[in-house]
Coordinates of N, CA, C and O in Angstrom, one line a residue:
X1 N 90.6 100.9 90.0 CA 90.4 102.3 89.9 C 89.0 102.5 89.3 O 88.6 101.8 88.3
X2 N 88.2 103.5 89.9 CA 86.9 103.6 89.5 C 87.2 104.6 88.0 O 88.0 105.6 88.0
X3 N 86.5 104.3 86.9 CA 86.5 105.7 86.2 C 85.4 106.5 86.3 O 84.2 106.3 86.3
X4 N 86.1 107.4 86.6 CA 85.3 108.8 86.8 C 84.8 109.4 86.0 O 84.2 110.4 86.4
X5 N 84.8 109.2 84.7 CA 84.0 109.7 83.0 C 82.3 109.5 83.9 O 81.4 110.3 83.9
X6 N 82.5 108.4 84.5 CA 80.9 107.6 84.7 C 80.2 108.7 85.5 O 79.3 109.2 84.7
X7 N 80.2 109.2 86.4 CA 80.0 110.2 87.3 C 80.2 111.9 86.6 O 81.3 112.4 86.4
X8 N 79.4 112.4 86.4 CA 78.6 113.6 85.6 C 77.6 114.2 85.8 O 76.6 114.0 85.1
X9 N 77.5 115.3 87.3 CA 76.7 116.0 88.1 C 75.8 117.0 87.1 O 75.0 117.9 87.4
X10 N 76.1 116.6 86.1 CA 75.5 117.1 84.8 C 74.1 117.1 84.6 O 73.2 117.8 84.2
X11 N 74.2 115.8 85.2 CA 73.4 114.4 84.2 C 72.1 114.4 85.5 O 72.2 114.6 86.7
X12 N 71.1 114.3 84.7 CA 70.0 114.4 85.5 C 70.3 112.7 86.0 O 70.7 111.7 85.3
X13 N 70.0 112.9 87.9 CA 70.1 111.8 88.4 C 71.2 111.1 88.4 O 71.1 109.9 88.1
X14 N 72.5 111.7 88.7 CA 73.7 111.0 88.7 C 73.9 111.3 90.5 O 73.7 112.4 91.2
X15 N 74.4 110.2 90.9 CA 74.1 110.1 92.5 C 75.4 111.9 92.6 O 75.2 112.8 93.3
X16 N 76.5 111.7 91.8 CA 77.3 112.6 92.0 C 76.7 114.1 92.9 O 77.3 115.0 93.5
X17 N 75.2 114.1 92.7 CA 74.5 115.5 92.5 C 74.5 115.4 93.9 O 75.3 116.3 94.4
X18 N 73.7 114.3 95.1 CA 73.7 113.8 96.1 C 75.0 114.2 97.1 O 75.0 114.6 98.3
X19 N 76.1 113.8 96.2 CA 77.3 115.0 96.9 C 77.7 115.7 97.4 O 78.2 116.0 98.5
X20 N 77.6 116.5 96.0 CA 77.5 117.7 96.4 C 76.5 118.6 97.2 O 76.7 119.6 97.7
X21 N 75.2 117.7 97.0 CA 74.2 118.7 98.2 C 75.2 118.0 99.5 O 75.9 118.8 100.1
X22 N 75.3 116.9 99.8 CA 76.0 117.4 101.2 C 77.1 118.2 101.2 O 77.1 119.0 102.1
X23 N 77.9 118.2 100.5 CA 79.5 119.1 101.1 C 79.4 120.1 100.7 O 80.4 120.6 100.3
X24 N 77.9 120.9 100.5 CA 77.9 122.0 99.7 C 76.8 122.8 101.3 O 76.8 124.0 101.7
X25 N 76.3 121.6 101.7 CA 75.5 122.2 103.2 C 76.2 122.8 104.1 O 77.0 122.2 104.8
X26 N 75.8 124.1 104.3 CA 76.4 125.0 105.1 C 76.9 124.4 106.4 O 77.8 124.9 107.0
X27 N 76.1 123.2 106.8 CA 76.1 122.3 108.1 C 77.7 121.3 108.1 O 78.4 120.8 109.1
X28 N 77.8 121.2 107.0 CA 78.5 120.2 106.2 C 79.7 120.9 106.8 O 80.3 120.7 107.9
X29 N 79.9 121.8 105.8 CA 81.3 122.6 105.6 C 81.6 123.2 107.1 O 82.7 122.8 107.6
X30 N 80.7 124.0 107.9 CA 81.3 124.2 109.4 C 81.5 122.9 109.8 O 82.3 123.0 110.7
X31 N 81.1 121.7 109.7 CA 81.4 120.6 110.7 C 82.6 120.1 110.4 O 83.5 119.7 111.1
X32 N 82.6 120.0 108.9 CA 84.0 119.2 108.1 C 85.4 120.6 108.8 O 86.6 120.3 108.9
X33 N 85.1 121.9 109.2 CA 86.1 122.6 109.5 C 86.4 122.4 111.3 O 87.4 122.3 111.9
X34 N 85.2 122.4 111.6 CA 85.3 121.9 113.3 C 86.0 120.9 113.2 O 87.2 120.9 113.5
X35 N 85.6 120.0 112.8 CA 86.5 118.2 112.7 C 88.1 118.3 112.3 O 89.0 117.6 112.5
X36 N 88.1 119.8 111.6 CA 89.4 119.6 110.9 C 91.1 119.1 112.0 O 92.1 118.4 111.8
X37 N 90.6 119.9 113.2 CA 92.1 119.7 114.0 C 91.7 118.6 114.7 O 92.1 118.8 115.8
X38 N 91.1 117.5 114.7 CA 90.6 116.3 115.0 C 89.3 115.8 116.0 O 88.2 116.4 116.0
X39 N 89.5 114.9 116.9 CA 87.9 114.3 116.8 C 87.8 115.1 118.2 O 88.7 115.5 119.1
X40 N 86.2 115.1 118.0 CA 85.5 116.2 119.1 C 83.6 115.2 120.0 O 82.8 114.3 119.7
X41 N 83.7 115.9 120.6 CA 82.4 114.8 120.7 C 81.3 115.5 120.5 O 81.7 116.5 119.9
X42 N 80.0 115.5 120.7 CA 78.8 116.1 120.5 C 78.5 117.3 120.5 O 78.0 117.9 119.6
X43 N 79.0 117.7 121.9 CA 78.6 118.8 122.9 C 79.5 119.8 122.1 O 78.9 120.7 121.5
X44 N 81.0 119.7 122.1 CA 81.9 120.3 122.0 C 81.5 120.8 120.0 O 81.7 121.9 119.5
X45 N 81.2 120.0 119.5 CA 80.7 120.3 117.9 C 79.5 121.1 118.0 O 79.1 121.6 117.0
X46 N 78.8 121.3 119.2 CA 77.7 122.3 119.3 C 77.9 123.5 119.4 O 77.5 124.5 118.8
X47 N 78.7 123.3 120.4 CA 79.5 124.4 120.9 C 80.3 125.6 119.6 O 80.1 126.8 119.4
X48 N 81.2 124.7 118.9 CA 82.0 125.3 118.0 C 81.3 125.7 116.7 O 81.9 126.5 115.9
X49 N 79.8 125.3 116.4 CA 79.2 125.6 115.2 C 78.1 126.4 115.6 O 77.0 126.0 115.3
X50 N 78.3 127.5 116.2 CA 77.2 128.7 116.8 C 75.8 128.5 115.8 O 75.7 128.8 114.6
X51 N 75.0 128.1 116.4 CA 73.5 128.3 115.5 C 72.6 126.5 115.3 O 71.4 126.5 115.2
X52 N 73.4 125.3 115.4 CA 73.1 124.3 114.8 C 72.6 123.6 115.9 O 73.4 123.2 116.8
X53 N 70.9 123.3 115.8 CA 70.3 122.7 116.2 C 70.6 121.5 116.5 O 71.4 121.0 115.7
X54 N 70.1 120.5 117.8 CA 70.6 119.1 118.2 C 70.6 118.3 116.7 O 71.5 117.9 116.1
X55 N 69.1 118.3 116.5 CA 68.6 118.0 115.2 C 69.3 117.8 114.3 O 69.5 116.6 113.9
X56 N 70.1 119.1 113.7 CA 71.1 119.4 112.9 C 71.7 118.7 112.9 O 71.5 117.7 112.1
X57 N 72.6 118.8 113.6 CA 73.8 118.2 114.0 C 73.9 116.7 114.2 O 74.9 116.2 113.8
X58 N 72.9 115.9 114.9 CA 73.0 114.5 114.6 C 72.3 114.3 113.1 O 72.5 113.2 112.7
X59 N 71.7 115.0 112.5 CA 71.6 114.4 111.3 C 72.5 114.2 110.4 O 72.8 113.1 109.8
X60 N 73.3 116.0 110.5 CA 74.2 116.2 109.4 C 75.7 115.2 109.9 O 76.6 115.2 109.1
X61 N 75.8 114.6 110.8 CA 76.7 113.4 111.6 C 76.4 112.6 111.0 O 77.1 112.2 110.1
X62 N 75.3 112.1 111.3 CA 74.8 110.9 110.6 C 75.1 110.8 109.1 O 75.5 109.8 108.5
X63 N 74.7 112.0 108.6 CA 75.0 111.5 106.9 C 76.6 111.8 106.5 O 77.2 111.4 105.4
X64 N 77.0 112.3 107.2 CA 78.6 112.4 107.2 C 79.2 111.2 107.3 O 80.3 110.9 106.6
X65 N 78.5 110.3 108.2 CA 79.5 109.1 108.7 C 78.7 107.9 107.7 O 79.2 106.8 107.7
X66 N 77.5 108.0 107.1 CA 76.9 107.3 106.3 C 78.1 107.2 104.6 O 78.2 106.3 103.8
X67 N 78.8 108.7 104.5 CA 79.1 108.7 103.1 C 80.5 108.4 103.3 O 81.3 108.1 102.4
X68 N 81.0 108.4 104.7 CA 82.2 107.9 104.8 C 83.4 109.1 105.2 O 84.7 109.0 105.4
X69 N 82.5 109.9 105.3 CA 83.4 111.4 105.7 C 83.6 111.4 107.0 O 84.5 112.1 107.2
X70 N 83.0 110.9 108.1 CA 83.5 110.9 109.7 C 83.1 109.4 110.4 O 82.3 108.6 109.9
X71 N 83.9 109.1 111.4 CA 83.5 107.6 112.1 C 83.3 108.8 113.4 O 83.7 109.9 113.8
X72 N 82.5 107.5 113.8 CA 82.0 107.6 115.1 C 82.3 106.6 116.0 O 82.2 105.4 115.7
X73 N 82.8 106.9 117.5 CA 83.3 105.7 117.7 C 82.7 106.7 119.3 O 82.7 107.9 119.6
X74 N 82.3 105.7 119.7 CA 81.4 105.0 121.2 C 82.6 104.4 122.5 O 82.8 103.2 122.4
X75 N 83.0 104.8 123.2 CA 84.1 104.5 124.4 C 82.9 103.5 125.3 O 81.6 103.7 125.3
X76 N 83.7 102.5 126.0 CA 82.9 101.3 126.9 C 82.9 102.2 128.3 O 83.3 101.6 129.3
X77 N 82.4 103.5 128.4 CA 82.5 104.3 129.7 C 81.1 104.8 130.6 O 80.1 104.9 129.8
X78 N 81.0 105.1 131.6 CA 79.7 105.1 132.0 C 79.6 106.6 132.8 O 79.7 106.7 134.0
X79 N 79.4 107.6 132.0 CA 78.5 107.5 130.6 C 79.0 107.2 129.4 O 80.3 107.2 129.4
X80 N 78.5 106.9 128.4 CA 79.3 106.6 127.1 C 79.8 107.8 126.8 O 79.1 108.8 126.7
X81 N 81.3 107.6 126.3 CA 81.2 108.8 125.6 C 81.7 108.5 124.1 O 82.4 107.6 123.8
X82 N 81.2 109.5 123.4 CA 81.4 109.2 121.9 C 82.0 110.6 121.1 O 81.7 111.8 121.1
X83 N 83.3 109.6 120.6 CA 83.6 110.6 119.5 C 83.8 110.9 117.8 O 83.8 110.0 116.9
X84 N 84.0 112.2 117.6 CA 83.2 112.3 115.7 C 84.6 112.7 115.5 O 85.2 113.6 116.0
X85 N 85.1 111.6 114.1 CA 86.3 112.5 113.9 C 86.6 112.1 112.1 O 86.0 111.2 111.4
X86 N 87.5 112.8 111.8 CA 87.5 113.1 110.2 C 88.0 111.8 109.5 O 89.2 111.8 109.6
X87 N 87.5 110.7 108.8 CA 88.1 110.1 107.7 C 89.2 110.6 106.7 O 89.4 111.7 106.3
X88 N 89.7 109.6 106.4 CA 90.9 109.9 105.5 C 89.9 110.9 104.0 O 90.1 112.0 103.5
X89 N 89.2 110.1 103.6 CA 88.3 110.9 102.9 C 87.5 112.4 103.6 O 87.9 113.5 103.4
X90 N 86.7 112.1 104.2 CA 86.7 113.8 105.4 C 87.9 114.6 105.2 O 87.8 115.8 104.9
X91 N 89.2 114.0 105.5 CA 90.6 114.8 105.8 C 90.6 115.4 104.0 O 91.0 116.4 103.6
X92 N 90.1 114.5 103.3 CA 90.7 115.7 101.9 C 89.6 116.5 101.3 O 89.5 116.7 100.1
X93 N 88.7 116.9 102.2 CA 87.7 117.9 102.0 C 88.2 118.9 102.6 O 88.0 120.0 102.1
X94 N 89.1 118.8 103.7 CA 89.3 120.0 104.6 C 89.8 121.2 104.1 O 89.5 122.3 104.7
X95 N 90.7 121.3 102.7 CA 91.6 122.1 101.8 C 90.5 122.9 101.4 O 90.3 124.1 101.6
X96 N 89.7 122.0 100.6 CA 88.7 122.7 99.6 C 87.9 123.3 100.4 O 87.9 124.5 100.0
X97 N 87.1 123.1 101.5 CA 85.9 123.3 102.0 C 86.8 124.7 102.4 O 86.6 125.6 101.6
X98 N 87.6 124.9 103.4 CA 88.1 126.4 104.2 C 88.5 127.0 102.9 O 89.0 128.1 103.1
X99 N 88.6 126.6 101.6 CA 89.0 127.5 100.7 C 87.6 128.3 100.2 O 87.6 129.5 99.9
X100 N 86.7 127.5 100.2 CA 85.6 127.5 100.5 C 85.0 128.8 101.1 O 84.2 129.6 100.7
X101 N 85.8 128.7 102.0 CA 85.0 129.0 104.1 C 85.9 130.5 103.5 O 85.2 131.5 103.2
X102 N 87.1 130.5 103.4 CA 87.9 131.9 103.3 C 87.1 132.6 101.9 O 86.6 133.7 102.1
X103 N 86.9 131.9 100.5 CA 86.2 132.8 100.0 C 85.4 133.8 100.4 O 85.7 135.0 100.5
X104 N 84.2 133.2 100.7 CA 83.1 133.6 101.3 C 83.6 134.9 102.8 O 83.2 136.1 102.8
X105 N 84.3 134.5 103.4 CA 84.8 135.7 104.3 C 85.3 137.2 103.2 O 84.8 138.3 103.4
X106 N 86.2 137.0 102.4 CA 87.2 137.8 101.6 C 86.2 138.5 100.7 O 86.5 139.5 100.2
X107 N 84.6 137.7 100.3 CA 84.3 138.4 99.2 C 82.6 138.9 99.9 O 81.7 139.3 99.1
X108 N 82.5 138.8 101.4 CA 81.1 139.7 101.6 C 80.5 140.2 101.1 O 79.5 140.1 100.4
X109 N 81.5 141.2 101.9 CA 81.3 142.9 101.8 C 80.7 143.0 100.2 O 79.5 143.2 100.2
X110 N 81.4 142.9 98.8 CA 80.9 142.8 97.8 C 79.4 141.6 97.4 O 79.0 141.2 96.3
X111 N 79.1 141.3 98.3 CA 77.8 140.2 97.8 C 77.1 141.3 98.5 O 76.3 141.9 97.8
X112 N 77.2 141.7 100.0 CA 76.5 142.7 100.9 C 76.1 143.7 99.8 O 74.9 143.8 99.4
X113 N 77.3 144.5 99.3 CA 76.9 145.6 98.6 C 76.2 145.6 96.7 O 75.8 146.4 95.8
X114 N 76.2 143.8 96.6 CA 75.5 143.9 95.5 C 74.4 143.2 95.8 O 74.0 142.7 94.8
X115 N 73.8 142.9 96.9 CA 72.5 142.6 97.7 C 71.8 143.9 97.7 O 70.7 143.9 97.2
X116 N 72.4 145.0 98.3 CA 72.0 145.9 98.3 C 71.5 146.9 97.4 O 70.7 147.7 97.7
X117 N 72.3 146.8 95.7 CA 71.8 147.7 94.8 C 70.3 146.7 94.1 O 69.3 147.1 93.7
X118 N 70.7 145.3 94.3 CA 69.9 144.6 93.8 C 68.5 144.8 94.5 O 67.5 145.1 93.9
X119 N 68.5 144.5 95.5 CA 67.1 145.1 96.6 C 66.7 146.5 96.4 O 65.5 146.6 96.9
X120 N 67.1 147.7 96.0 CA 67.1 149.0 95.8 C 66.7 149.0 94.7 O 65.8 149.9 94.5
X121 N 66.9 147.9 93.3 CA 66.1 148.2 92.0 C 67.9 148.9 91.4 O 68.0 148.5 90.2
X122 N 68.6 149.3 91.6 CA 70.1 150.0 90.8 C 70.2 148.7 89.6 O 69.9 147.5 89.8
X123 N 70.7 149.1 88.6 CA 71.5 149.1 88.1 C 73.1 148.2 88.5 O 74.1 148.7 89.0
X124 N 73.1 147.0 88.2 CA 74.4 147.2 88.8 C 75.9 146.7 87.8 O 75.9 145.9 86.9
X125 N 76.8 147.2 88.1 CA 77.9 147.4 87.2 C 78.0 146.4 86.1 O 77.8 145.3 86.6
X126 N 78.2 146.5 84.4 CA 78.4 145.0 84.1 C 79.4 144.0 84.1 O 80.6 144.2 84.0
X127 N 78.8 143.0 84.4 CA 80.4 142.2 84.3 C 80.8 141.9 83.5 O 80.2 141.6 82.4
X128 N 82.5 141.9 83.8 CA 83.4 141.5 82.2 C 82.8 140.8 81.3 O 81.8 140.1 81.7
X129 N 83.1 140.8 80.4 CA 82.5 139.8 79.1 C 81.4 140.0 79.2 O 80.7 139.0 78.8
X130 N 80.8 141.0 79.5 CA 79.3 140.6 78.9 C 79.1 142.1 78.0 O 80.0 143.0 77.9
X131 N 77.6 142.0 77.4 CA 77.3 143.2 76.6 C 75.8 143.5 76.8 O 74.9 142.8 77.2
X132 N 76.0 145.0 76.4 CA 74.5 145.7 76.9 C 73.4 145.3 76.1 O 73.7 144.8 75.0
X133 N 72.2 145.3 76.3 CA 71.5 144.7 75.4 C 70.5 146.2 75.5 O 71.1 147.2 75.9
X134 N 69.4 146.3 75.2 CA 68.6 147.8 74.8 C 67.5 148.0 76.0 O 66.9 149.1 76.1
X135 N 67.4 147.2 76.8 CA 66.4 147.1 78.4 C 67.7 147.9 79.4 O 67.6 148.0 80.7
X136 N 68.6 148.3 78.6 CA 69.6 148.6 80.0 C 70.1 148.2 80.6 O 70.8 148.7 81.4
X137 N 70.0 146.8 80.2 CA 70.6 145.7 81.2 C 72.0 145.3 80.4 O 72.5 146.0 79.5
X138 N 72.4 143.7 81.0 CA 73.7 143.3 79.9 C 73.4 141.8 80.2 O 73.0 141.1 81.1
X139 N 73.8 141.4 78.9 CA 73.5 139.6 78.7 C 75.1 139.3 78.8 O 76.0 140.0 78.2
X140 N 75.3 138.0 79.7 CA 76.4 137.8 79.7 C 76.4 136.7 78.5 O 75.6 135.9 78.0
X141 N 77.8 136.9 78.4 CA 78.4 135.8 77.0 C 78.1 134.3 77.1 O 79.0 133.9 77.8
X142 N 77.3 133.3 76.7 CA 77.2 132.1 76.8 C 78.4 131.0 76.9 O 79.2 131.1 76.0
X143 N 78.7 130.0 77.8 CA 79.7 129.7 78.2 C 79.0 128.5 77.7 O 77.8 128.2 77.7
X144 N 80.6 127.6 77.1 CA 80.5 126.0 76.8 C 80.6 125.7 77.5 O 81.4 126.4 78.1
X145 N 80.2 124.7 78.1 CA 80.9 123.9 78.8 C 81.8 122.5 78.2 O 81.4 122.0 77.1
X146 N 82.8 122.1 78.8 CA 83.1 120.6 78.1 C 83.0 119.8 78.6 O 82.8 119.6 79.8
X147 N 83.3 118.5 77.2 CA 83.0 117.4 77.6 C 83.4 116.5 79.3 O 84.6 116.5 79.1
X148 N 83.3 116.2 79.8 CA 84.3 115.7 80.7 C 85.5 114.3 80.0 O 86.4 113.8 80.8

């Protein structure tokens, strides 16, 4: 069993950081959700992730299948064909990531409309816990963090 105390995305230069930039890449998370109902080949992952350059996409593959999150596997057929499909590790991203995927759906509209006062120069409502300070504004409450 690895301990995990060691690993602390905290910590300047802990590979952990490296991580999370991939499963945090927008490329990442639509691919790990395409992959989710199982393996797909190239074309069809282009297809399903509207916007993602060839480029993209064999890159963000490549580093997927480099960290262990998808295999790639190559059929002896002429043409070859090759398929991308979810690791047992990949498979326990899939919860988190669409939980992910659904926030982001559910909470727009409120990022839209606080995009919007914030580009307009407004004022915008304070958030809980915090307090007004004399500029008009509000400083939010300083948060501990803990140890791990």
């Amino acid at each position: 069993m690895v301990d995990v105390s060691v690993w602390d995305p905290y910590e300047r230069g802990c590979p952990s950081r490296l991580l999370l930039d991939r499963i945090g890449d927008r490329w990442t998370v639509l691919l790990v959700g395409a992959l989710a109902d199982g393996p797909r080949r190239f074309g069809e992952l282009a297809r399903a992730v509207d916007g993602i350059s060839q480029k993209m996409l064999t890159q963000t593959l490549r580093s997927l299948e480099r960290d262990g999150l998808v295999d790639r596997t190559v059929h002896p057929t002429v043409p070859p064909r090759v398929d991308y499909e979810l690791t047992a590790l990949g498979r326990s991203l899939t919860e988190p990531l669409a939980a992910l995927s659904r926030w982001a759906v559910a909470h727009m509209d409120a990022v839209v409309d606080a995009r919007d006062l914030y580009d307009a120069g407004l004022p915008e409502p304070a958030p809980e816990g915090s307090t007004p300070v004399p500029d008009g504004g509000t400083r939010a409450r300083a948060s501990v963090r803990s140890a791990p």
